[in-house]
Short mmCIF file of C-alpha atoms in Angstrom, two decimals:
data_model
loop_
_atom_site.label_atom_id
_atom_site.label_comp_id
_atom_site.label_asym_id
_atom_site.label_seq_id
_atom_site.Cartn_x
_atom_site.Cartn_y
_atom_site.Cartn_z
CA MET A 250 77.65 165.70 126.04
CA ASN A 251 74.05 165.40 124.79
CA ASN A 252 75.26 163.39 121.57
CA ILE A 253 77.50 160.02 124.08
CA ILE A 254 73.80 160.15 126.18
CA ILE A 255 71.29 159.32 123.26
CA ALA A 256 74.71 157.32 121.81
CA ILE A 257 73.95 155.29 124.92
CA LEU A 258 70.14 155.71 124.97
CA VAL A 259 69.16 154.79 121.22
CA LEU A 260 71.93 151.01 121.94
CA GLY A 261 70.78 150.90 125.27
CA ILE A 262 67.19 150.70 123.97
CA MET A 263 67.82 149.00 120.97
CA GLY A 264 69.19 145.62 122.69
CA GLY A 265 66.70 145.96 125.60
CA VAL A 266 64.24 145.61 122.81
CA PHE A 267 66.40 143.40 120.49
CA GLY A 268 66.05 140.98 123.81
CA LEU A 269 63.07 141.48 124.45
CA ILE A 270 61.14 140.55 121.29
CA LEU A 271 64.46 136.85 121.70
CA ALA A 272 62.75 136.35 124.96
CA VAL A 273 59.50 136.65 123.89
CA ALA A 274 59.87 134.53 120.64
CA SER A 275 61.96 131.62 122.65
CA LYS A 276 58.94 131.60 124.12
CA ILE A 277 56.41 131.31 121.36
CA PHE A 278 58.28 129.19 119.35
CA GLU A 279 59.64 127.22 121.33
CA VAL A 280 60.77 123.36 120.52
CA LYS A 281 59.65 120.64 122.94
CA LYS A 282 62.99 118.90 123.09
CA ASP A 283 63.64 115.94 124.83
CA PRO A 284 65.27 116.33 127.96
CA ARG A 285 66.39 112.73 127.97
CA GLU A 286 68.95 114.34 125.51
CA GLU A 287 70.65 117.08 127.66
CA ALA A 288 70.93 114.48 130.71
CA VAL A 289 72.53 111.77 128.05
CA LEU A 290 74.63 114.80 126.93
CA SER A 291 76.00 115.71 130.32
CA HIS A 292 76.98 111.74 130.55
CA LEU A 293 79.67 112.05 126.73
CA ALA A 294 83.27 112.37 127.40
CA GLY A 295 82.30 115.88 126.02
CA ALA A 296 85.59 116.58 123.96
CA ASN A 297 83.95 116.66 120.39
CA CYS A 298 86.71 114.26 119.23
CA GLY A 299 83.82 112.61 116.65
CA GLY A 300 85.02 109.30 117.68
CA CYS A 301 81.71 107.84 118.10
CA GLY A 302 81.09 109.15 113.75
CA PHE A 303 78.68 112.19 114.52
CA ALA A 304 79.29 115.37 114.91
CA GLY A 305 79.65 116.16 118.22
CA CYS A 306 78.77 114.96 121.20
CA ALA A 307 75.45 117.14 120.66
CA ALA A 308 74.78 114.72 117.52
CA CYS A 309 76.22 111.79 119.08
CA ALA A 310 73.76 112.31 122.11
CA ALA A 311 70.63 113.11 120.36
CA ALA A 312 72.16 109.97 118.07
CA ILE A 313 71.53 108.05 121.65
CA VAL A 314 67.89 109.36 122.49
CA SER A 315 66.73 108.69 118.94
CA GLY A 316 68.15 105.39 119.63
CA SER A 317 70.29 105.66 116.28
CA ALA A 318 73.78 104.59 118.39
CA PRO A 319 74.41 102.31 121.81
CA ALA A 320 74.08 103.56 125.09
CA ASN A 321 78.13 103.01 124.43
CA ALA A 322 78.66 104.62 121.68
CA CYS A 323 81.37 107.83 123.47
CA ALA A 324 84.11 105.13 124.11
CA PRO A 325 86.21 107.93 126.00
CA ALA A 326 82.64 108.32 128.55
CA GLY A 327 84.45 104.91 130.27
CA ALA A 328 81.99 101.94 130.58
CA GLU A 329 80.71 104.26 133.82
CA ASN A 330 79.32 106.70 131.47
CA ALA A 331 77.83 103.97 129.20
CA ALA A 332 75.34 102.50 132.59
CA GLU A 333 74.53 105.43 133.34
CA ILE A 334 72.81 106.54 130.05
CA ALA A 335 71.38 103.48 129.97
CA LYS A 336 69.12 103.73 132.38
CA ILE A 337 68.10 106.94 131.10
CA MET A 338 67.33 105.39 128.54
CA GLY A 339 66.37 102.73 130.03
CA VAL A 340 68.25 99.95 128.07
CA ALA A 341 70.99 97.35 128.82
CA ALA A 342 73.94 98.28 128.66
CA GLY A 343 75.20 96.20 126.43
CA SER A 344 79.14 94.79 125.94
CA SER A 345 80.97 98.27 127.06
CA GLU A 346 84.35 96.54 128.26
CA LYS A 347 86.93 98.85 128.16
CA GLN A 348 89.18 98.63 125.55
CA VAL A 349 92.69 99.99 125.12
CA ALA A 350 95.27 101.19 121.80
CA PHE A 351 97.51 98.24 121.82
CA VAL A 352 100.28 98.39 119.29
CA ARG A 353 101.51 95.85 117.49
CA CYS A 354 104.91 95.76 117.10
CA ASN A 355 108.26 95.61 119.21
CA GLY A 356 110.40 95.72 116.68
CA GLY A 357 112.60 99.09 117.75
CA THR A 358 116.08 98.46 117.77
CA ASN A 359 115.87 94.52 117.71
CA ALA A 360 114.98 95.38 113.94
CA LYS A 361 117.45 96.04 111.41
CA LYS A 362 118.04 99.57 109.98
CA ARG A 363 118.60 99.94 105.84
CA PHE A 364 119.86 103.38 106.25
CA GLU A 365 119.52 106.26 109.37
CA TYR A 366 117.03 108.83 108.58
CA ARG A 367 117.55 112.35 109.10
CA GLY A 368 114.93 113.05 108.18
CA VAL A 369 111.97 115.43 109.49
CA GLN A 370 110.72 113.63 112.84
CA ASP A 371 107.72 112.26 112.06
CA CYS A 372 106.22 108.91 110.70
CA ILE A 373 104.71 109.44 107.78
CA SER A 374 107.69 111.79 106.46
CA ALA A 375 109.81 108.10 107.37
CA THR A 376 107.98 106.43 104.76
CA LYS A 377 108.23 109.04 101.66
CA VAL A 378 112.06 108.67 101.73
CA ALA A 379 112.81 104.73 100.27
CA ALA A 380 109.71 103.33 101.55
CA GLY A 381 111.36 103.73 105.74
CA PRO A 382 114.59 103.24 107.14
CA LEU A 383 114.32 99.53 108.06
CA ASP A 384 114.17 96.16 107.11
CA CYS A 385 110.47 95.66 108.02
CA ALA A 386 107.96 96.39 105.73
CA PHE A 387 105.20 96.15 109.09
CA GLY A 388 106.92 97.29 111.79
CA CYS A 389 107.11 100.33 114.11
CA LEU A 390 109.22 103.25 113.15
CA GLY A 391 109.34 105.33 115.97
CA PHE A 392 109.15 108.94 114.80
CA GLY A 393 106.38 109.41 117.66
CA SER A 394 103.20 110.45 114.88
CA CYS A 395 100.93 108.43 117.78
CA VAL A 396 102.31 110.16 120.49
CA THR A 397 102.10 113.68 118.94
CA ALA A 398 98.37 112.51 117.85
CA CYS A 399 97.30 111.37 121.53
CA LYS A 400 96.04 114.12 123.61
CA PHE A 401 95.58 111.88 126.92
CA GLY A 402 99.37 111.43 127.35
CA ALA A 403 98.70 107.52 126.86
CA MET A 404 101.39 107.22 124.01
CA SER A 405 105.09 106.61 124.80
CA ILE A 406 108.52 105.37 122.96
CA GLY A 407 108.67 102.89 124.66
CA PRO A 408 112.87 102.36 126.16
CA ASN A 409 113.38 99.74 122.65
CA GLY A 410 112.45 103.02 120.27
CA CYS A 411 108.50 100.71 119.36
CA ALA A 412 105.64 103.10 120.73
CA VAL A 413 103.58 102.02 122.99
CA VAL A 414 100.34 103.07 125.07
CA ASP A 415 99.69 103.77 128.87
CA PRO A 416 96.46 101.52 128.98
CA GLU A 417 95.30 103.50 132.54
CA LYS A 418 95.59 106.34 130.18
CA CYS A 419 94.25 105.41 127.03
CA THR A 420 90.38 106.14 125.83
CA ASN A 421 90.23 104.38 122.92
CA CYS A 422 89.85 106.64 120.84
CA MET A 423 91.90 105.90 117.79
CA ALA A 424 93.52 109.35 117.40
CA CYS A 425 96.73 106.70 117.07
CA ALA A 426 95.44 104.68 114.98
CA ALA A 427 94.16 107.04 112.07
CA ALA A 428 98.12 108.62 112.35
CA CYS A 429 100.08 105.93 112.48
CA PRO A 430 101.42 104.80 108.24
CA ARG A 431 102.18 101.92 109.02
CA LYS A 432 98.13 100.57 110.37
CA LEU A 433 100.31 99.56 113.59
CA ILE A 434 97.41 100.63 116.26
CA VAL A 435 94.70 98.55 116.87
CA SER A 436 91.65 98.78 119.52
CA THR A 437 92.34 95.69 121.94
CA PRO A 438 89.68 94.58 125.04
CA ALA A 439 91.84 96.39 128.37
CA ALA A 440 91.14 93.11 130.62
CA LYS A 441 93.18 90.94 128.31
CA LYS A 442 96.70 91.17 128.84
CA VAL A 443 98.42 89.29 125.98
CA HIS A 444 99.33 90.47 122.74
CA VAL A 445 101.27 89.66 119.64
CA ALA A 446 103.58 92.66 118.94
CA CYS A 447 104.04 91.98 115.24
CA ASN A 448 102.52 93.28 112.11
CA ASN A 449 104.64 91.19 109.90
CA LYS A 450 103.58 89.05 107.39
CA ASP A 451 105.99 88.21 105.57
CA LYS A 452 107.17 84.11 105.18
CA GLY A 453 109.21 83.06 108.17
CA LYS A 454 112.40 83.46 106.52
CA ILE A 455 112.48 86.96 105.65
CA ALA A 456 110.26 88.07 109.26
CA MET A 457 113.26 86.54 110.38
CA SER A 458 116.32 88.08 108.67
CA VAL A 459 115.03 91.43 109.54
CA CYS A 460 114.56 91.77 112.71
CA ALA A 461 115.14 89.69 116.00
CA SER A 462 111.90 89.81 117.43
CA SER A 463 109.03 89.37 114.50
CA CYS A 464 106.51 86.72 114.31
CA ILE A 465 107.97 83.48 112.01
CA GLY A 466 104.10 82.04 112.13
CA CYS A 467 106.05 78.58 112.67
CA GLY A 468 102.39 77.84 114.69
CA LEU A 469 104.20 76.96 117.82
CA CYS A 470 101.46 78.81 119.96
CA GLU A 471 99.41 77.37 118.34
CA LYS A 472 99.97 74.15 119.21
CA GLU A 473 100.27 75.55 122.92
CA CYS A 474 97.17 77.14 123.28
CA LYS A 475 94.05 74.66 125.33
CA LYS A 476 91.99 77.92 124.02
CA ASP A 477 91.62 77.53 120.67
CA ALA A 478 92.36 80.99 120.87
CA ILE A 479 96.01 81.56 119.10
CA HIS A 480 96.12 81.15 115.48
CA VAL A 481 98.58 81.81 113.15
CA ILE A 482 97.16 84.29 109.76
CA ASP A 483 98.96 84.92 106.67
CA ASN A 484 102.60 83.70 108.45
CA LEU A 485 100.98 86.42 111.26
CA ALA A 486 99.62 84.47 114.71
CA VAL A 487 97.11 86.24 116.18
CA ILE A 488 94.51 86.30 119.12
CA ASP A 489 90.95 85.79 119.31
CA TYR A 490 90.82 88.04 122.41
CA ALA A 491 86.71 86.12 122.84
CA LYS A 492 88.90 82.67 123.74
CA CYS A 493 91.60 83.95 125.48
CA ILE A 494 92.29 83.00 128.44
CA ASN A 495 95.18 85.23 129.66
CA CYS A 496 97.26 81.81 130.58
CA LYS A 497 100.62 83.55 129.07
CA MET A 498 101.28 79.12 127.42
CA CYS A 499 101.95 80.90 124.06
CA THR A 500 104.19 83.69 124.80
CA LYS A 501 106.41 81.26 126.97
CA VAL A 502 106.92 79.04 123.53
CA CYS A 503 107.49 81.34 121.25
CA PRO A 504 110.34 81.51 120.39
CA ARG A 505 110.97 84.85 119.52
CA ASP A 506 109.75 86.89 122.01
CA ALA A 507 106.84 87.88 119.90
CA ILE A 508 104.08 87.97 122.51
CA LEU A 509 104.10 89.91 125.28
CA PRO A 510 103.88 90.18 127.73
CA LYS A 511 107.89 88.66 126.68
CA ALA A 512 108.04 86.08 129.00
CA THR A 513 111.87 85.36 130.80
CA ALA A 514 114.41 83.21 129.82
CA GLU A 515 114.07 81.12 133.49
CA GLU A 516 110.31 81.25 133.36
CA LYS A 517 110.93 79.18 129.78
CA GLU A 518 113.29 77.20 131.57
CA LYS A 519 110.88 76.36 134.05
CA TYR A 520 108.16 75.90 131.70
CA LYS A 521 110.05 73.40 129.63
CA ALA A 522 111.48 71.66 132.77
CA ILE A 523 107.59 71.18 134.08
CA LYS A 524 106.24 70.54 130.54
CA LYS A 525 109.65 67.42 130.03
CA ALA A 526 108.02 66.03 133.08
CA GLN A 527 104.74 65.53 132.36
CA ALA A 528 105.51 64.24 129.29
CA GLU A 529 108.20 61.48 130.79
CA LYS A 530 104.84 61.39 133.85
CA ALA A 531 102.16 60.33 131.19
CA LYS A 532 104.42 58.04 129.21
CA ALA A 533 105.34 56.15 132.00
CA ALA A 534 101.25 55.86 132.40
CA ALA A 535 100.70 54.93 129.77
CA GLU A 536 103.68 52.58 129.74
CA ALA A 537 102.26 51.39 132.99
CA ASN A 538 98.61 50.73 131.74
CA SER A 539 100.17 49.05 128.80
CA ALA A 540 102.21 46.84 130.80
CA PRO A 541 99.21 44.37 131.97
CA ASN A 542 97.86 44.68 128.83
CA ALA A 543 101.36 42.49 127.80
CA MET B 231 62.82 157.46 91.88
CA SER B 232 63.37 153.67 91.42
CA ASN B 233 62.78 151.84 87.93
CA ILE B 234 63.41 148.87 86.83
CA THR B 235 66.43 149.66 84.60
CA SER B 236 68.05 150.97 88.04
CA LEU B 237 67.49 147.65 89.33
CA MET B 238 68.30 145.62 86.62
CA SER B 239 71.61 146.98 87.07
CA ILE B 240 72.06 147.15 90.65
CA ALA B 241 71.04 142.79 90.09
CA LEU B 242 73.50 142.53 86.90
CA GLY B 243 76.17 145.08 88.81
CA ALA B 244 75.63 142.80 92.59
CA ILE B 245 75.32 139.36 91.14
CA LEU B 246 78.64 139.12 88.46
CA VAL B 247 80.04 142.41 88.15
CA ASN B 248 80.19 143.85 91.55
CA ASN B 249 80.37 140.12 93.23
CA PHE B 250 80.11 140.15 96.48
CA ILE B 251 82.81 137.42 96.63
CA PHE B 252 85.27 137.85 93.34
CA SER B 253 85.24 141.12 93.65
CA GLN B 254 84.38 143.22 96.97
CA PHE B 255 86.41 139.82 98.83
CA LEU B 256 83.45 140.01 102.01
CA GLY B 257 82.47 136.41 102.74
CA CYS B 258 85.42 134.81 101.96
CA CYS B 259 85.29 132.88 104.77
CA PRO B 260 82.15 131.02 104.39
CA PHE B 261 82.75 130.89 100.72
CA LEU B 262 86.45 128.63 100.99
CA GLY B 263 84.81 126.97 104.37
CA VAL B 264 81.62 125.08 103.24
CA SER B 265 82.69 124.77 99.80
CA LYS B 266 83.57 121.40 99.77
CA LYS B 267 80.31 119.95 98.82
CA LEU B 268 78.22 120.58 96.30
CA ASP B 269 74.56 119.98 98.60
CA THR B 270 76.21 122.43 101.82
CA ALA B 271 77.31 124.84 99.21
CA VAL B 272 74.10 124.77 98.16
CA GLY B 273 72.48 125.26 101.34
CA MET B 274 75.21 127.95 102.43
CA GLY B 275 74.16 130.06 99.80
CA VAL B 276 70.39 129.49 99.87
CA ALA B 277 70.48 130.78 103.74
CA VAL B 278 73.11 134.04 103.53
CA THR B 279 70.82 134.98 100.26
CA PHE B 280 67.34 135.22 102.59
CA VAL B 281 69.55 136.44 105.85
CA MET B 282 71.52 139.30 103.38
CA GLY B 283 67.70 140.08 101.85
CA LEU B 284 66.64 140.70 104.90
CA ALA B 285 68.68 142.04 106.85
CA SER B 286 68.93 144.46 103.58
CA ALA B 287 65.14 146.15 104.83
CA ILE B 288 65.98 145.63 108.48
CA THR B 289 68.74 147.53 108.35
CA TRP B 290 67.28 150.39 105.81
CA ILE B 291 64.49 150.86 108.01
CA VAL B 292 67.02 151.60 110.94
CA ASN B 293 68.92 153.45 109.54
CA GLU B 294 67.04 156.05 108.09
CA TYR B 295 63.85 156.11 111.37
CA ILE B 296 66.89 155.77 113.96
CA LEU B 297 70.13 156.66 113.06
CA VAL B 298 69.38 159.29 110.95
CA LYS B 299 67.10 160.51 113.59
CA PHE B 300 69.58 160.81 116.51
CA ASP B 301 71.96 161.78 114.13
CA LEU B 302 73.56 158.62 114.93
CA LEU B 303 75.75 157.35 112.37
CA TYR B 304 78.53 156.87 112.80
CA MET B 305 76.88 153.91 114.82
CA GLN B 306 76.41 151.75 111.64
CA THR B 307 78.32 149.33 112.06
CA VAL B 308 77.63 148.19 115.51
CA VAL B 309 73.92 148.75 115.24
CA PHE B 310 73.92 146.64 112.42
CA ILE B 311 76.23 143.60 114.46
CA LEU B 312 73.57 144.05 116.87
CA VAL B 313 70.34 144.27 115.18
CA ILE B 314 71.60 141.26 112.11
CA ALA B 315 73.01 139.22 115.26
CA ALA B 316 69.45 139.73 116.75
CA LEU B 317 67.83 138.63 113.38
CA VAL B 318 69.45 135.43 112.45
CA GLN B 319 68.87 134.34 115.90
CA PHE B 320 65.18 135.13 115.93
CA ILE B 321 65.33 133.64 112.35
CA GLU B 322 66.32 130.68 113.55
CA MET B 323 63.63 130.14 116.46
CA PHE B 324 61.26 130.51 113.98
CA LEU B 325 62.11 128.54 111.66
CA GLN B 326 62.54 125.47 113.84
CA LYS B 327 59.02 126.10 115.14
CA SER B 328 57.15 126.75 112.08
CA MET B 329 59.76 125.05 108.93
CA PRO B 330 61.13 122.05 110.77
CA SER B 331 62.86 120.68 107.18
CA LEU B 332 64.01 124.28 106.46
CA TYR B 333 65.70 123.97 109.87
CA THR B 334 67.09 121.30 109.59
CA ALA B 335 68.79 121.51 105.70
CA LEU B 336 70.14 124.76 106.72
CA GLY B 337 71.10 123.41 110.29
CA ILE B 338 74.64 125.08 111.48
CA TYR B 339 74.72 128.14 108.32
CA LEU B 340 72.62 129.93 110.27
CA PRO B 341 74.40 130.89 113.15
CA LEU B 342 77.35 130.97 111.32
CA ILE B 343 76.12 133.75 109.50
CA THR B 344 75.66 136.54 112.09
CA THR B 345 79.48 137.30 112.39
CA ASN B 346 79.52 136.63 107.86
CA CYS B 347 80.80 139.81 106.50
CA ALA B 348 78.41 139.63 103.07
CA VAL B 349 75.61 140.65 105.74
CA LEU B 350 77.30 143.56 107.17
CA GLY B 351 79.39 144.60 103.87
CA VAL B 352 75.34 144.90 102.15
CA ALA B 353 74.10 146.57 105.33
CA LEU B 354 76.91 149.13 104.50
CA LEU B 355 77.45 149.24 101.35
CA ASN B 356 73.58 150.40 100.84
CA ILE B 357 74.04 153.36 103.11
CA GLN B 358 76.83 154.54 101.57
CA SER B 359 75.12 154.10 98.02
CA ASN B 360 72.12 156.40 98.92
CA PHE B 361 69.60 153.46 98.24
CA ASN B 362 66.44 153.40 99.26
CA PHE B 363 64.26 151.15 100.32
CA ILE B 364 63.39 148.68 97.22
CA GLU B 365 66.59 148.84 96.22
CA SER B 366 68.26 148.26 99.40
CA VAL B 367 66.63 144.65 99.41
CA VAL B 368 66.84 144.07 95.69
CA TYR B 369 71.06 144.80 95.96
CA GLY B 370 70.87 142.44 99.41
CA ILE B 371 68.58 139.76 97.55
CA THR B 372 70.92 140.02 94.11
CA GLY B 373 73.98 139.77 96.46
CA GLY B 374 73.01 137.31 98.34
CA LEU B 375 72.92 134.93 95.11
CA GLY B 376 75.63 136.18 93.47
CA PHE B 377 77.06 134.88 97.20
CA LEU B 378 75.27 131.45 95.59
CA LEU B 379 76.58 131.54 92.05
CA ALA B 380 80.06 131.73 93.30
CA ILE B 381 80.18 129.65 96.04
CA VAL B 382 78.34 126.84 94.13
CA LEU B 383 80.68 126.92 90.81
CA PHE B 384 83.41 126.92 93.59
CA ALA B 385 82.58 124.31 95.41
CA SER B 386 81.51 122.53 91.92
CA VAL B 387 85.28 123.05 90.70
CA ARG B 388 86.47 121.44 94.76
CA GLU B 389 84.69 118.38 94.02
CA ARG B 390 86.68 117.78 91.02
CA ASN B 391 89.78 119.16 92.11
CA VAL B 392 89.89 115.75 94.12
CA PHE B 393 90.39 113.85 91.66
CA ALA B 394 92.91 115.47 89.99
CA ASP B 395 95.98 115.15 89.23
CA CYS B 396 97.71 117.66 91.10
CA PRO B 397 101.35 118.49 92.75
CA LYS B 398 101.12 117.02 96.21
CA CYS B 399 102.41 120.08 98.03
CA PHE B 400 99.24 121.58 96.37
CA GLU B 401 96.69 118.97 97.82
CA GLY B 402 93.66 120.78 99.39
CA PHE B 403 93.51 124.14 100.56
CA PRO B 404 95.87 125.35 98.81
CA ILE B 405 94.73 124.34 94.98
CA ALA B 406 91.49 125.77 96.23
CA LEU B 407 93.37 129.46 97.03
CA VAL B 408 94.71 128.57 93.82
CA THR B 409 91.50 128.02 91.89
CA ALA B 410 89.49 131.06 94.44
CA GLY B 411 92.23 133.43 93.09
CA LEU B 412 91.32 132.65 89.09
CA MET B 413 87.37 132.29 89.64
CA ALA B 414 87.72 136.05 90.57
CA LEU B 415 90.66 136.99 87.89
CA SER B 416 87.75 135.48 85.26
CA PHE B 417 84.98 136.83 87.57
CA MET B 418 87.16 140.44 85.85
CA GLY B 419 85.71 140.34 82.39
CA PHE B 420 82.59 141.32 83.74
CA SER B 421 84.09 144.20 84.59
CA GLY B 422 83.54 145.65 80.61
CA LEU B 423 79.63 145.04 81.20
CA SER B 424 79.78 148.67 83.04
CA VAL B 425 76.01 148.79 84.18
CA TRP B 426 77.06 150.22 87.37
CA GLY B 427 75.95 154.60 87.31
#
């Protein structure tokens, strides 16, 4: 009995003494930390995802306070928190427009298959077997490596067998982009709704033969765009999001439905009719103008 | 009574013959975790050496003047854990204030050492081997140097391994574990030195 009491006492006293020494030491050796650091930290996402390029949220907060990272360095925290951090730091938030991931493919069932892959249901594994089961060397394989990578439940395999992003849930951490062996996923401004959903850089004929909804680089969208916001680069239409105004003209002229949101057949007909009427009107006006002169 | 020869044999034994990692398998967690880059490996090795030296000194004193006195030798493990944890915490605060450059150099490795079994191992081995104070400190520091040697050699090999042509299924950790095994085998060669006891 005595032994137990002595043991408890010795251990308790030792613990107490060490605790006291540490408490005193923490006062003596206190290093003044910038109080802003903790304030900034409270506005970060706190997931330690490393998306900002620093080793965890605390390191990111220290970098923001020291000025080596912008106030909007934390993408998952969103624009609101970036504004709060900017307030703490006394600087402008910078352009912290919300960004979301986008999958540049709408092939899925439209894409031709060379063979049926029955191996491990994972995109990277699938690409190892004869360069993947798709004819298209660029398209989404649909085995959902990105869905597994997403911690926020924002990725899913859409109805046509192609990965899609839920922009409401997406935090732009881009873990999906790292998981995609075809490098199909890019970060786009959330406010922009029109996207080219194809990444096929093959020449028109080949691109046409491998998939029913591929961009063939025909350039109709480029001609249609009033804002000079879409260009064919390397046989692929690319949208300049700084110029795009979401007018969706390009979606209506795309013969391959490769630009999202897809225009329905009715919309396309209607647009064609309007264009035709405009052209006739212009022609008539030109004739009317030229008549008096003749 | 400890003379220079016995101290030398303790040192040689701790560094080569009974290397903490390669023959006693203590401290394998940081050995595998922090050996991807040579400079971080050196940082970890230096930090472990530092803490092992200090911990041997303090735990020896605690053992001699508290545990033996109160006949509480069965509480060695728990008391040593307490001592080491408090010690590491104290060192961290002390360094942060007085030697910020060393503090940033050791960085995250210092708190990691709190739960390093090589440090607890050296404290317990000191008692088991009936070392006196000076022998304990020498054993602690040289044991740390043995850890430093092992982790630096291992990190150098791993840095080269990354560029080596290696079967896909062995890439990364598997080949690192194979490497560690081969290095442990090669360290067995030192057992022929027979300097211990």
